[in-house]
Coordinates of C-alpha atoms and ligand atoms in Angstrom, one line a residue:
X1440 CA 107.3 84.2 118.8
X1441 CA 105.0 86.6 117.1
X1442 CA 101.4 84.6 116.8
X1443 CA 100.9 84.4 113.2
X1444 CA 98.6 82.1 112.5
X1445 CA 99.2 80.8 109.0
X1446 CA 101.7 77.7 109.4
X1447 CA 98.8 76.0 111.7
X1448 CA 95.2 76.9 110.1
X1449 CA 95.7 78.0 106.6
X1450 CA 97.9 76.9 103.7
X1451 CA 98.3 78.9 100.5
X1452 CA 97.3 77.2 97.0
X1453 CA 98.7 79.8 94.4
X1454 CA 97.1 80.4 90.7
X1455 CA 96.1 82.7 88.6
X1456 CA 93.0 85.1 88.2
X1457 CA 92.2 87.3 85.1
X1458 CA 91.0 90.5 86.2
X1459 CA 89.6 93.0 83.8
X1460 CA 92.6 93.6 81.9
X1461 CA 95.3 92.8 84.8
X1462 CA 96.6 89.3 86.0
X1463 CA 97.2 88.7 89.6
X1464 CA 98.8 86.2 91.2
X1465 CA 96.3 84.1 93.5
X1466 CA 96.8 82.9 96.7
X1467 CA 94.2 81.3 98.2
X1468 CA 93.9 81.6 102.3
X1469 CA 91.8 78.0 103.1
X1470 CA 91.9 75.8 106.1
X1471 CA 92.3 72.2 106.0
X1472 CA 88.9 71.7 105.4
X1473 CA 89.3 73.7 102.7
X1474 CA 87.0 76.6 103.4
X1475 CA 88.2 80.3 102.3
X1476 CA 89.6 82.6 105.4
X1477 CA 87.2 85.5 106.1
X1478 CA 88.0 89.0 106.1
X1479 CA 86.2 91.7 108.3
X1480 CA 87.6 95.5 107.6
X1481 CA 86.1 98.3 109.7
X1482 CA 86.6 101.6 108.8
X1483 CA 87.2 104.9 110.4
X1484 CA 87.5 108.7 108.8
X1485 CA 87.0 110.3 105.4
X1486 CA 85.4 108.6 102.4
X1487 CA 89.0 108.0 101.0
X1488 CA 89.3 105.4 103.8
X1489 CA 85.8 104.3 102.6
X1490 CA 87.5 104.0 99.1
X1491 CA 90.4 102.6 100.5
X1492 CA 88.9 99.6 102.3
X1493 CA 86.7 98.8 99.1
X1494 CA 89.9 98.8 97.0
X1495 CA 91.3 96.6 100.0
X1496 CA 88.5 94.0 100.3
X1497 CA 88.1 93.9 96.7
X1498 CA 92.2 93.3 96.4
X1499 CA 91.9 90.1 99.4
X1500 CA 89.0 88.6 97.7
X1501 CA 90.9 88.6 93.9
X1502 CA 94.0 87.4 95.3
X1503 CA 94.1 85.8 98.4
X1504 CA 90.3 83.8 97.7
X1505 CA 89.4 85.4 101.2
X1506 CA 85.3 86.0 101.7
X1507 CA 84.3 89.3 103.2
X1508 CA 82.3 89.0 106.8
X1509 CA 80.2 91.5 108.4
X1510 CA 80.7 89.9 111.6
X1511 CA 83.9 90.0 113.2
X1512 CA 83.4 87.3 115.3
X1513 CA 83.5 85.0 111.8
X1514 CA 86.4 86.5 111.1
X1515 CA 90.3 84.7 110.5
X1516 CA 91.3 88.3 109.3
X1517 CA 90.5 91.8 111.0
X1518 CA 91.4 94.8 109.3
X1519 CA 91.1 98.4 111.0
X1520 CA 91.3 101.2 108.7
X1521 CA 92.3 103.8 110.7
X1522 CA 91.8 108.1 110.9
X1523 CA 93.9 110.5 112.8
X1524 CA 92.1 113.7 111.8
X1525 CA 91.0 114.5 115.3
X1526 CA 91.6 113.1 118.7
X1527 CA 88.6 111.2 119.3
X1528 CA 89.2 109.8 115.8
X1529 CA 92.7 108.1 117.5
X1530 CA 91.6 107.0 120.4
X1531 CA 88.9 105.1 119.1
X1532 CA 92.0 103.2 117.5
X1533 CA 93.1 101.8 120.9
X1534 CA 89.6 100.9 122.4
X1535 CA 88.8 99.5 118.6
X1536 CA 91.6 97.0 119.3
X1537 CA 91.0 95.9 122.6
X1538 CA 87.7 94.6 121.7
X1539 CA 89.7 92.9 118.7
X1540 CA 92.3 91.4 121.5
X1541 CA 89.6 89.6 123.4
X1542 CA 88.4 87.9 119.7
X1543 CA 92.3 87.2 119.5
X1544 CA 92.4 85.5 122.7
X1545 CA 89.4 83.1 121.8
X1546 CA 90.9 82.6 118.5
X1547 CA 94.6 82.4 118.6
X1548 CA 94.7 82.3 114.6
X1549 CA 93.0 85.8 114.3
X1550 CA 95.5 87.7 112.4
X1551 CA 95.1 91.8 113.4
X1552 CA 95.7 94.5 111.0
X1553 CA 95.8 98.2 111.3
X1554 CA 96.0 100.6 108.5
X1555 CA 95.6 104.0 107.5
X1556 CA 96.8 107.2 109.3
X1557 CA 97.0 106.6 112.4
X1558 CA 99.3 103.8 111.2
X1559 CA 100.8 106.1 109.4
X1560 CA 101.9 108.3 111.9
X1561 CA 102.0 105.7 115.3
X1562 CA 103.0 102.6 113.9
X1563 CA 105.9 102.2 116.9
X1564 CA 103.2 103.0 119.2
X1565 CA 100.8 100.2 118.2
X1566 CA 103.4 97.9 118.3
X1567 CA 104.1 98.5 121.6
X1568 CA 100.8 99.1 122.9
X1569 CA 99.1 96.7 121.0
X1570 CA 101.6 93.8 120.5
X1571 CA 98.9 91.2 119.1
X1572 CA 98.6 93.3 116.2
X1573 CA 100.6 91.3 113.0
X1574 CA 100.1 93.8 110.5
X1575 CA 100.5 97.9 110.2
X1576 CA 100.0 99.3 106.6
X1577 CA 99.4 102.9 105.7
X1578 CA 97.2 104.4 103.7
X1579 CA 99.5 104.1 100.7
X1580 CA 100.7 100.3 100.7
X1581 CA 97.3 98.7 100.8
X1582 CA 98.0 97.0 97.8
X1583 CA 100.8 95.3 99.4
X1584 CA 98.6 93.4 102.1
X1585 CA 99.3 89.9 100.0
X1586 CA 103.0 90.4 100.7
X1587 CA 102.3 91.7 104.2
X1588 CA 100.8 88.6 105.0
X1589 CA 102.8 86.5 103.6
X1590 CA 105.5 87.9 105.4
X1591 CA 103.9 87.2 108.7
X1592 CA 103.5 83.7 107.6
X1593 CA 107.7 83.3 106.9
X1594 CA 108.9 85.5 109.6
X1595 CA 106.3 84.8 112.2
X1596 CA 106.7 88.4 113.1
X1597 CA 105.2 91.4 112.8
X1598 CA 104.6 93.1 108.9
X1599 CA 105.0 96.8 109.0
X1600 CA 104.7 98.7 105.8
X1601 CA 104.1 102.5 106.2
X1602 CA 106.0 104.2 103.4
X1603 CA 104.6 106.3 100.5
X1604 CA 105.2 104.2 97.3
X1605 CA 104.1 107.2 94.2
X1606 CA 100.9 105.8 92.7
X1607 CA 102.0 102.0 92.6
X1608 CA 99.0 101.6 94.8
X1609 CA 96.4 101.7 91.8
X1610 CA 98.6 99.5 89.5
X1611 CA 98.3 97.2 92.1
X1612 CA 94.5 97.0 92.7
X1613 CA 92.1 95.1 90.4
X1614 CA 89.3 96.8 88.7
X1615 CA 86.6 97.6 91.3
X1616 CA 83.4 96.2 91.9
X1617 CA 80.1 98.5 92.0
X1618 CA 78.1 98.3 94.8
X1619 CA 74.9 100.5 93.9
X1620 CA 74.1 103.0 91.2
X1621 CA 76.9 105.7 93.6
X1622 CA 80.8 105.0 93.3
X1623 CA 83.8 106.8 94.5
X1624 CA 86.9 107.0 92.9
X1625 CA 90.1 108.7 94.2
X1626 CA 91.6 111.1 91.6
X1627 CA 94.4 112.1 93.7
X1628 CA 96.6 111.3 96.6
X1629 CA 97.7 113.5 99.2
X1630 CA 98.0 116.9 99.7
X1631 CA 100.6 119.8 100.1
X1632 CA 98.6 122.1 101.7
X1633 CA 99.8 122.0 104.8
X1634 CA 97.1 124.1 106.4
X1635 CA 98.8 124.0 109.6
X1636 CA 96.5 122.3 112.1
X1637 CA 96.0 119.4 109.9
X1638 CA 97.6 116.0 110.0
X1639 CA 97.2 114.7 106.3
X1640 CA 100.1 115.6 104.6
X1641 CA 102.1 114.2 107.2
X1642 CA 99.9 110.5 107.2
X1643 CA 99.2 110.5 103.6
X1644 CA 102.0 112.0 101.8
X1645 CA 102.4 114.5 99.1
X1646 CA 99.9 115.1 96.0
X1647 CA 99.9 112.1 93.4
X1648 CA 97.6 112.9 91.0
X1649 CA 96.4 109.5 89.2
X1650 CA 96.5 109.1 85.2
X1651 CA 93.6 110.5 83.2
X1652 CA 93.1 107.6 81.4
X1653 CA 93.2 105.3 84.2
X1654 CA 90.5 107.3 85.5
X1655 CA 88.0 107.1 82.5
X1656 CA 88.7 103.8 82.2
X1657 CA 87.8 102.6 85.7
X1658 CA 84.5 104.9 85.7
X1659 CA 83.6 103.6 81.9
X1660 CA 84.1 99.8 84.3
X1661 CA 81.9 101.1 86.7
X1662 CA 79.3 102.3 84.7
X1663 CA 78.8 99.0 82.9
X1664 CA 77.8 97.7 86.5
X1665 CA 75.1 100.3 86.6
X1666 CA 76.8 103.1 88.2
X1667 CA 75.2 106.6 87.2
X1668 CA 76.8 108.8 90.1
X1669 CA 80.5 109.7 90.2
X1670 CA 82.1 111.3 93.1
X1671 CA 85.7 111.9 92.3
X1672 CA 87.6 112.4 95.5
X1673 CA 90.9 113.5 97.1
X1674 CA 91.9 115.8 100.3
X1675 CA 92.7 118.5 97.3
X1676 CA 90.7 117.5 94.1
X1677 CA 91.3 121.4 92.8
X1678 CA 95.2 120.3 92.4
X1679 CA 94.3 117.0 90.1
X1680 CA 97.1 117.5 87.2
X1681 CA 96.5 113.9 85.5
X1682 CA 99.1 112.9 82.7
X1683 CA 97.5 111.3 79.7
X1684 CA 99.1 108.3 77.2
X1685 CA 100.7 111.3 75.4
X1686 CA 102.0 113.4 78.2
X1687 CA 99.5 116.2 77.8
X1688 CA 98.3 117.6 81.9
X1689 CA 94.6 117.7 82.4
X1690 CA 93.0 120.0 85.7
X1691 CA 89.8 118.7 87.1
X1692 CA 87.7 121.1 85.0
X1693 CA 88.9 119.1 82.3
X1694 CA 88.7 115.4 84.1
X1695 CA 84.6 116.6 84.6
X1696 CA 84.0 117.3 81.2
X1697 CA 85.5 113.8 80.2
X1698 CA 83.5 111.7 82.4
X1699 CA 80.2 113.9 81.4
X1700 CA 80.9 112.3 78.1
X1701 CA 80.2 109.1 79.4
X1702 CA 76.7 107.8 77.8
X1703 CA 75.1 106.9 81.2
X1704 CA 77.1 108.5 83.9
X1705 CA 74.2 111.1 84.6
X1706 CA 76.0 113.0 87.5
X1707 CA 79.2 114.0 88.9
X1708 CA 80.2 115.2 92.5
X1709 CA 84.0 115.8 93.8
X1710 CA 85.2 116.3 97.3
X1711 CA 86.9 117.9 99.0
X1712 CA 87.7 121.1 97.5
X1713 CA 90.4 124.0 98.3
X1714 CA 88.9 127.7 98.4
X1715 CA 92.2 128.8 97.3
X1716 CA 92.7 126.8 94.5
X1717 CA 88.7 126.9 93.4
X1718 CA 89.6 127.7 89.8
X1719 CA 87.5 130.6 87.2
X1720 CA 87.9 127.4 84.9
X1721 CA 86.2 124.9 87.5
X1722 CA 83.2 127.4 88.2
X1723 CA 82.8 127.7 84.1
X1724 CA 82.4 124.0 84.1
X1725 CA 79.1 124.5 86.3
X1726 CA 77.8 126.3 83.1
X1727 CA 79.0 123.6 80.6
X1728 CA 78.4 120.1 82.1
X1729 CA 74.8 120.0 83.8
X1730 CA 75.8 116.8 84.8
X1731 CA 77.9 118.7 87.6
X1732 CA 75.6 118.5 90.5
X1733 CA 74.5 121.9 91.9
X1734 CA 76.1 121.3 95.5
X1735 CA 79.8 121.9 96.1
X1736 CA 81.7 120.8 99.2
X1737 CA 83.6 124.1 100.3
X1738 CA 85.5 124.0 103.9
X1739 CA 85.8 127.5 104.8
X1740 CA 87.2 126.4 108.8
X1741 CA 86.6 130.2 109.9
X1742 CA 85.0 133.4 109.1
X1743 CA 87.9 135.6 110.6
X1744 CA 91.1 136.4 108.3
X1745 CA 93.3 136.3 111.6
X1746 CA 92.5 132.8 111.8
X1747 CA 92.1 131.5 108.6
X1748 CA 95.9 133.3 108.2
X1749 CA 97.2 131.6 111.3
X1750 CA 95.8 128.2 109.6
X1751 CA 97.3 129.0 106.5
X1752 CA 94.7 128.5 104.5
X1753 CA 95.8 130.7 101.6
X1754 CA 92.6 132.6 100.9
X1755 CA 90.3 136.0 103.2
X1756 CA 86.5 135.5 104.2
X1757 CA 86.3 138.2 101.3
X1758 CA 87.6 135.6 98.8
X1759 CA 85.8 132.7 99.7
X1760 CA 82.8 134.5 99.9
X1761 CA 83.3 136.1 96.0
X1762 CA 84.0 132.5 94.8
X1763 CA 80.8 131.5 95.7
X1764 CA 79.0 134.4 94.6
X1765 CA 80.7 133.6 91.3
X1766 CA 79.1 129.6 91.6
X1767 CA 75.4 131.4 92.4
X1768 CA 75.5 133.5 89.3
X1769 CA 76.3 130.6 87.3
X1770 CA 74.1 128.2 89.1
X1771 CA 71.2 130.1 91.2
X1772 CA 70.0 128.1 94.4
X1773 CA 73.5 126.5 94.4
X1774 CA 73.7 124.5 97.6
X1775 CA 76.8 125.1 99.6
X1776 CA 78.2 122.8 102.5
X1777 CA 81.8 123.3 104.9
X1778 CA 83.7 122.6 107.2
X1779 CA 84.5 124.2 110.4
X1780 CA 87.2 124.8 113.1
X1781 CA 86.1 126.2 116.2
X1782 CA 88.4 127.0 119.1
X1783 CA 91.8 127.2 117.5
X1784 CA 94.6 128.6 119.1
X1785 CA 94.0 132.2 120.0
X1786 CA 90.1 132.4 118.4
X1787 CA 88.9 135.1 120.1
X1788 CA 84.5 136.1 121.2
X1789 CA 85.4 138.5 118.0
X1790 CA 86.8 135.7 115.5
X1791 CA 84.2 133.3 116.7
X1792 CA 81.4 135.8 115.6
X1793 CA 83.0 136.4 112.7
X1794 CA 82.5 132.3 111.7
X1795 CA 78.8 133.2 112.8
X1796 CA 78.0 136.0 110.7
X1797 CA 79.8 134.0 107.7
X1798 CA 77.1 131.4 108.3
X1799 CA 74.5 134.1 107.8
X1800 CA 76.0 135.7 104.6
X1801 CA 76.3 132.3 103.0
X1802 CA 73.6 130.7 104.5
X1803 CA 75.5 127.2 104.6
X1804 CA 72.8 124.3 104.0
X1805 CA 74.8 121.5 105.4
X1806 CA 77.9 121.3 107.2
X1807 CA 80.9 119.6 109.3
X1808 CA 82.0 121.3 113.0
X1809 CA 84.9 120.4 114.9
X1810 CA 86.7 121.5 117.9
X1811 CA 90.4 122.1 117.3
X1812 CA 92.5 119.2 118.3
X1813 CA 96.0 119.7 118.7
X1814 CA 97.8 116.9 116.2
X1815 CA 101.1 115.9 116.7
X1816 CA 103.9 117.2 114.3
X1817 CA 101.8 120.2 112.9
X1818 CA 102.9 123.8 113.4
X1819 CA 99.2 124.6 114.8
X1820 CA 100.4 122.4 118.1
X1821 CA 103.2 125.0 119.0
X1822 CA 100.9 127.8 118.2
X1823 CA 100.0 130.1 122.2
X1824 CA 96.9 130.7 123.2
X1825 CA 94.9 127.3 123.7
X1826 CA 91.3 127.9 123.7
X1827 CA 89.4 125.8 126.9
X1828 CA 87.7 122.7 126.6
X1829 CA 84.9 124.1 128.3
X1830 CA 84.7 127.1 126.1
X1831 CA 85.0 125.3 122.9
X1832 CA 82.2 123.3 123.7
X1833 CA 80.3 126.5 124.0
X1834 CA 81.5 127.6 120.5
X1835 CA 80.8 124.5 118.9
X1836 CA 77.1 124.1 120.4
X1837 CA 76.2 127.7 119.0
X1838 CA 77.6 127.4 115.8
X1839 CA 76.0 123.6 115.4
X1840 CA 72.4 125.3 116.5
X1841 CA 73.3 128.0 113.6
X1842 CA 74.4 125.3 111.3
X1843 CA 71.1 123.5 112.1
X1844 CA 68.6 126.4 111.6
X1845 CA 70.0 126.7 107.8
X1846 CA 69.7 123.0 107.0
X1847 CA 66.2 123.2 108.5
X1848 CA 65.3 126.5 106.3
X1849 CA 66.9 124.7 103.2
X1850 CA 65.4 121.0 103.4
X1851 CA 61.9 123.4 104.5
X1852 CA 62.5 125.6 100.8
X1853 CA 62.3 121.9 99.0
X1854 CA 59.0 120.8 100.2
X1855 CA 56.4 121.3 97.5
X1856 CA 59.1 121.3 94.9
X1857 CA 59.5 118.1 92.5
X1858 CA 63.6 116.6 92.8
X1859 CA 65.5 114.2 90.5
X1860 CA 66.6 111.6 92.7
X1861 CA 68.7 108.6 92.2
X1862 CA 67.2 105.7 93.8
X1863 CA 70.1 103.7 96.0
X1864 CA 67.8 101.4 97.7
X1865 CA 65.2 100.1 99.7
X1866 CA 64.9 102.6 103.3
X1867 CA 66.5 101.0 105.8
X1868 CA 63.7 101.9 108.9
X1869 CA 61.4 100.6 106.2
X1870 CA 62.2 98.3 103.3
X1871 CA 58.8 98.8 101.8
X1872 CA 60.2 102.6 100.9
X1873 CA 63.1 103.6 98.8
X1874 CA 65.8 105.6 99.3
X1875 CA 67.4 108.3 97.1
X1876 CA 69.8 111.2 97.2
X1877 CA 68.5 114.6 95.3
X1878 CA 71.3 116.5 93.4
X1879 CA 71.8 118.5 96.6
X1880 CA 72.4 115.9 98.8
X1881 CA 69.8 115.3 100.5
X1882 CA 68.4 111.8 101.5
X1883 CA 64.6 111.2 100.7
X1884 CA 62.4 108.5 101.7
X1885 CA 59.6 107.4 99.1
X1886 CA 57.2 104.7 98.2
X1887 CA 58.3 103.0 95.0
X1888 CA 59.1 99.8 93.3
X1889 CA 62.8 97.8 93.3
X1890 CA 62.9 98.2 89.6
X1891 CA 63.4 101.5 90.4
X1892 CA 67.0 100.8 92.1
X1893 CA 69.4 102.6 90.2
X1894 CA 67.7 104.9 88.2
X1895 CA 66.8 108.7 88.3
X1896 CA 63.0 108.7 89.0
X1897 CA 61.6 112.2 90.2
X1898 CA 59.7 113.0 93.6
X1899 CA 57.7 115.6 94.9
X1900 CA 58.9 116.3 98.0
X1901 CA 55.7 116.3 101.2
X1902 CA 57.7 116.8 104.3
X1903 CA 61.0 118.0 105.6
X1904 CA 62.6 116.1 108.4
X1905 CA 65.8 117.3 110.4
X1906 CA 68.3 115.4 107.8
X1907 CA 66.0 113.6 105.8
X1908 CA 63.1 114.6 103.6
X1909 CA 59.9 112.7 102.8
X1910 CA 58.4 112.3 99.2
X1911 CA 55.6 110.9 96.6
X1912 CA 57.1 109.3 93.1
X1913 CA 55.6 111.7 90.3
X1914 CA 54.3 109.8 87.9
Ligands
SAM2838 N1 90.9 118.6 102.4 C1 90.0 119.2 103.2 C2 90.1 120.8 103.1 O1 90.2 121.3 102.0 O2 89.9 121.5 104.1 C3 89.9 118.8 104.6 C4 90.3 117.4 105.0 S1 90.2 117.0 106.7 C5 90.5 115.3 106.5 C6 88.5 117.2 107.0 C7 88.2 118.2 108.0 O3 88.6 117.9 109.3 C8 88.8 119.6 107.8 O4 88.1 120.3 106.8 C9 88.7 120.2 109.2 O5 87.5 120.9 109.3 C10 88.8 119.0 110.1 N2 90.1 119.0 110.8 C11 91.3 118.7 110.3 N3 92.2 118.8 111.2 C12 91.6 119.1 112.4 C13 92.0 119.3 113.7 N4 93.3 119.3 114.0 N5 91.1 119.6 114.6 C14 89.8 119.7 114.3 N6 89.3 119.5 113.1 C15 90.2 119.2 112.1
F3S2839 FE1 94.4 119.0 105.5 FE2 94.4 121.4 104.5 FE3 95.1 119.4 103.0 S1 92.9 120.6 105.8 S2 94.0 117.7 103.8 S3 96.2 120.2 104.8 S4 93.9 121.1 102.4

């Protein structure tokens, strides 16, 4: 019999809870004593995970009555949310668990859930590996968890739910809860690139763009909790085609200039971007909403056109490199970050140098780097040519050191200058100091007061550190 531990700890009291405009059904999880289960969720991968286990806790609390614990030894209910992006991503998965099986053993009740990609894409696996685990749920059927553990509660078996139900997912959540004067909010689902080392549209499905209207509306909700920063997110924001009430298609360029309108949402960020579909429109809305911050999230992967053809990435070094030339005319100083591949199949001294000299002519000010990691199921795993371990070590450690020097020379260029900076909170090395984020995304330390929290306040910046600047409030 499959542990569930329901029948013996927990019994389920059923009501109902208003929610911003939606009912849900309620279903408290409480013991006999009558104290609420507690929910832990850790989180792996890409701030749509982040999103997602937000959405996820938020959904548990509203209708199951469950409290949210940062200590998963308090915890009735752990939740993984899982990314399969790279290999070390996955096998943190595995080792992630077995520290979860020895809370399990102590506490037979502990129900075990794993979501997300990996999920996705291994749920057999887990299963088989891992047979403590009651629930698997991908990264499109959160929003059924309720019935997923419900189901372990009748069946006494394990709840498996991986499939891609279109945009159901956001019906299903309640409204979300701010946390801080920053909020994310997922504009789309999916993505049909199918750049072809890449694992995404495989775990997450094809593009779902969400409804413009539900979209203002949820960031109109969180700005009436205080939020002033938007970053609107997907694994392909360029391809956001949003129906509204009427039926009419709106692009992001539009979607921006809508949420600018919002009295009090003071600026807007959206990751992660597409070079090839980087619109002329979505460059032109860097000249009409100033609310757009002057940082763009660009993964380039590689400065070679061999490689960036055998990735299928759908645009030349040449192109990339015009589109932000384009940005800089319209925005001078614009800050520019990406992501890098190095090592993929058949990269040769000559491709790799071509990555470096990119770095040079676009003088990247903060970035991602990766070794390639062969992912099941995509057409980059058949591909000849493996680059070794050893050597793509090598590549990576150069390109980092580049990477570095540029983030170095940028964070240097700020000090002396005086940055708007919205104030998240107090520094965590020293909650006497605040901590803010300037329009280029950089984190800055300051001295200031907790009124301050959540507003714009601007600060001369003293000192640059490696990935943190220093500052003085201007008064
Ligand atoms: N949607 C984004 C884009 O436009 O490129 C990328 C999403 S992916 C989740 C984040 C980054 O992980 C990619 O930009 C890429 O650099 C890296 N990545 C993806 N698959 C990889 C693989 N098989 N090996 C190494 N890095 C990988
Ligand atoms: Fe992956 Fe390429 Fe989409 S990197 S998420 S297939 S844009």
């Amino acid at each position: 019999m499959h542990p569930a531990f329901l029948p013996e700890k927990f019994y389920v009291a059923r009501d109902t809870l208003a929610q911003g405009e939606k009912t849900l059904p309620k279903e408290s999880l409480k013991d006999s004593g009558g104290h609420s289960a507690k929910l832990y969720i850790e989180t792996q991968g890409c701030q749509m995970n982040v999103y997602d286990s937000k959405r996820l806790g938020e959904l548990l609390v509203a209708s199951q009555g469950v409290e949210i614990t940062h200590d998963p030894t308090q915890a009735d209910i752990l939740l993984l949310n899982t990314c399969s992006v790279r290999e070390k991503a996955q096998e943190k998965v595995f080792s992630e668990l077995g520290r979860f099986k020895k809370l399990k053993d102590q506490k037979k009740h502990l129900i075990i859930g794993v979501g997300g990609c990996v999920a996705s894409q291994e749920a057999e696996a887990i299963l088989k590996r891992a047979p403590y685990v009651d629930i698997i749920f991908g990264p499109q059927t959160v929003h059924r968890l309720p019935e997923l553990l419900n189901q372990i509660r009748l069946e006494k078996k394990a709840a498996v739910d991986v499939s891609f139900p279109e945009i159901e997912k956001f019906d299903s959540l309640p409204m979300p809860r701010a946390e801080g004067p920053t909020a994310f909010v997922t504009i789309i689902e999916g993505c049909n690139q199918y750049c072809s080392f890449c694992v995404v549209p495989y775990t997450r499905g094809i593009e779902v763009s969400r409804p413009f209207d539900d979209l203002i509306i949820e960031i109109a909700h969180l700005r009436k909790q205080g939020v002033r920063e938007v970053t609107l997110l997907g694994q392909n924001v360029n391809a956001y085609r949003g129906k509204t009430v009427d039926g009419r298609e709106v692009d992001l360029a539009e979607l921006i200039s809508v949420v600018a309108e919002i009295e009090g949402i003071e600026r807007i960020r959206y990751t992660t971007s597409h070079p090839a579909h980087f619109s002329n429109r979505l460059a032109l809305a860097y000249q009409e909403v100033p609310k757009l911050a002057s940082h763009i999230h660009l993964p380039v992967q590689s400065g070679s056109d061999r490689i960036l053809s055998l990735m299928k990435r759908n645009y030349t070094r040449a192109e990339y490199c015009s589109k932000i030339k384009t940005l800089r005319e319209i925005r001078p100083g614009m800050s520019v970050s990406s992501d890098f591949i190095v090592g993929f199949p058949g990269e040769t001294e000559e491709d790799f140098k071509a990555t470096l000299s990119l770095v040079e002519d676009i003088a990247f000010d903060q970035s991602f780097s990766f070794m390639y990691s062969p992912r099941r199921g995509t057409p980059a795993e058949r591909l000849p040519h493996p680059v070794p371990l050893l050597k793509k070590k090598q590549r990576l450690a150069i390109l980092q050191k580049r990477l570095e020097t540029f983030e170095r020379r940028m964070n240097e260029s700020m000090v002396g200058t005086c940055q708007s900076v919205l104030v998240e909170g107090p520094s965590k090395k020293d909650p006497v100091r605040l901590k803010g984020r300037t329009e280029n995304n950089r984190v800055v330390h300051f001295e200031g007061s907790p009124e301050q929290i959540g507003h714009f306040v601007t600060v001369e910046i003293v000192k640059a550190l490696r990935h943190s600047l220093q500052g003085n409030l201007n008064h």
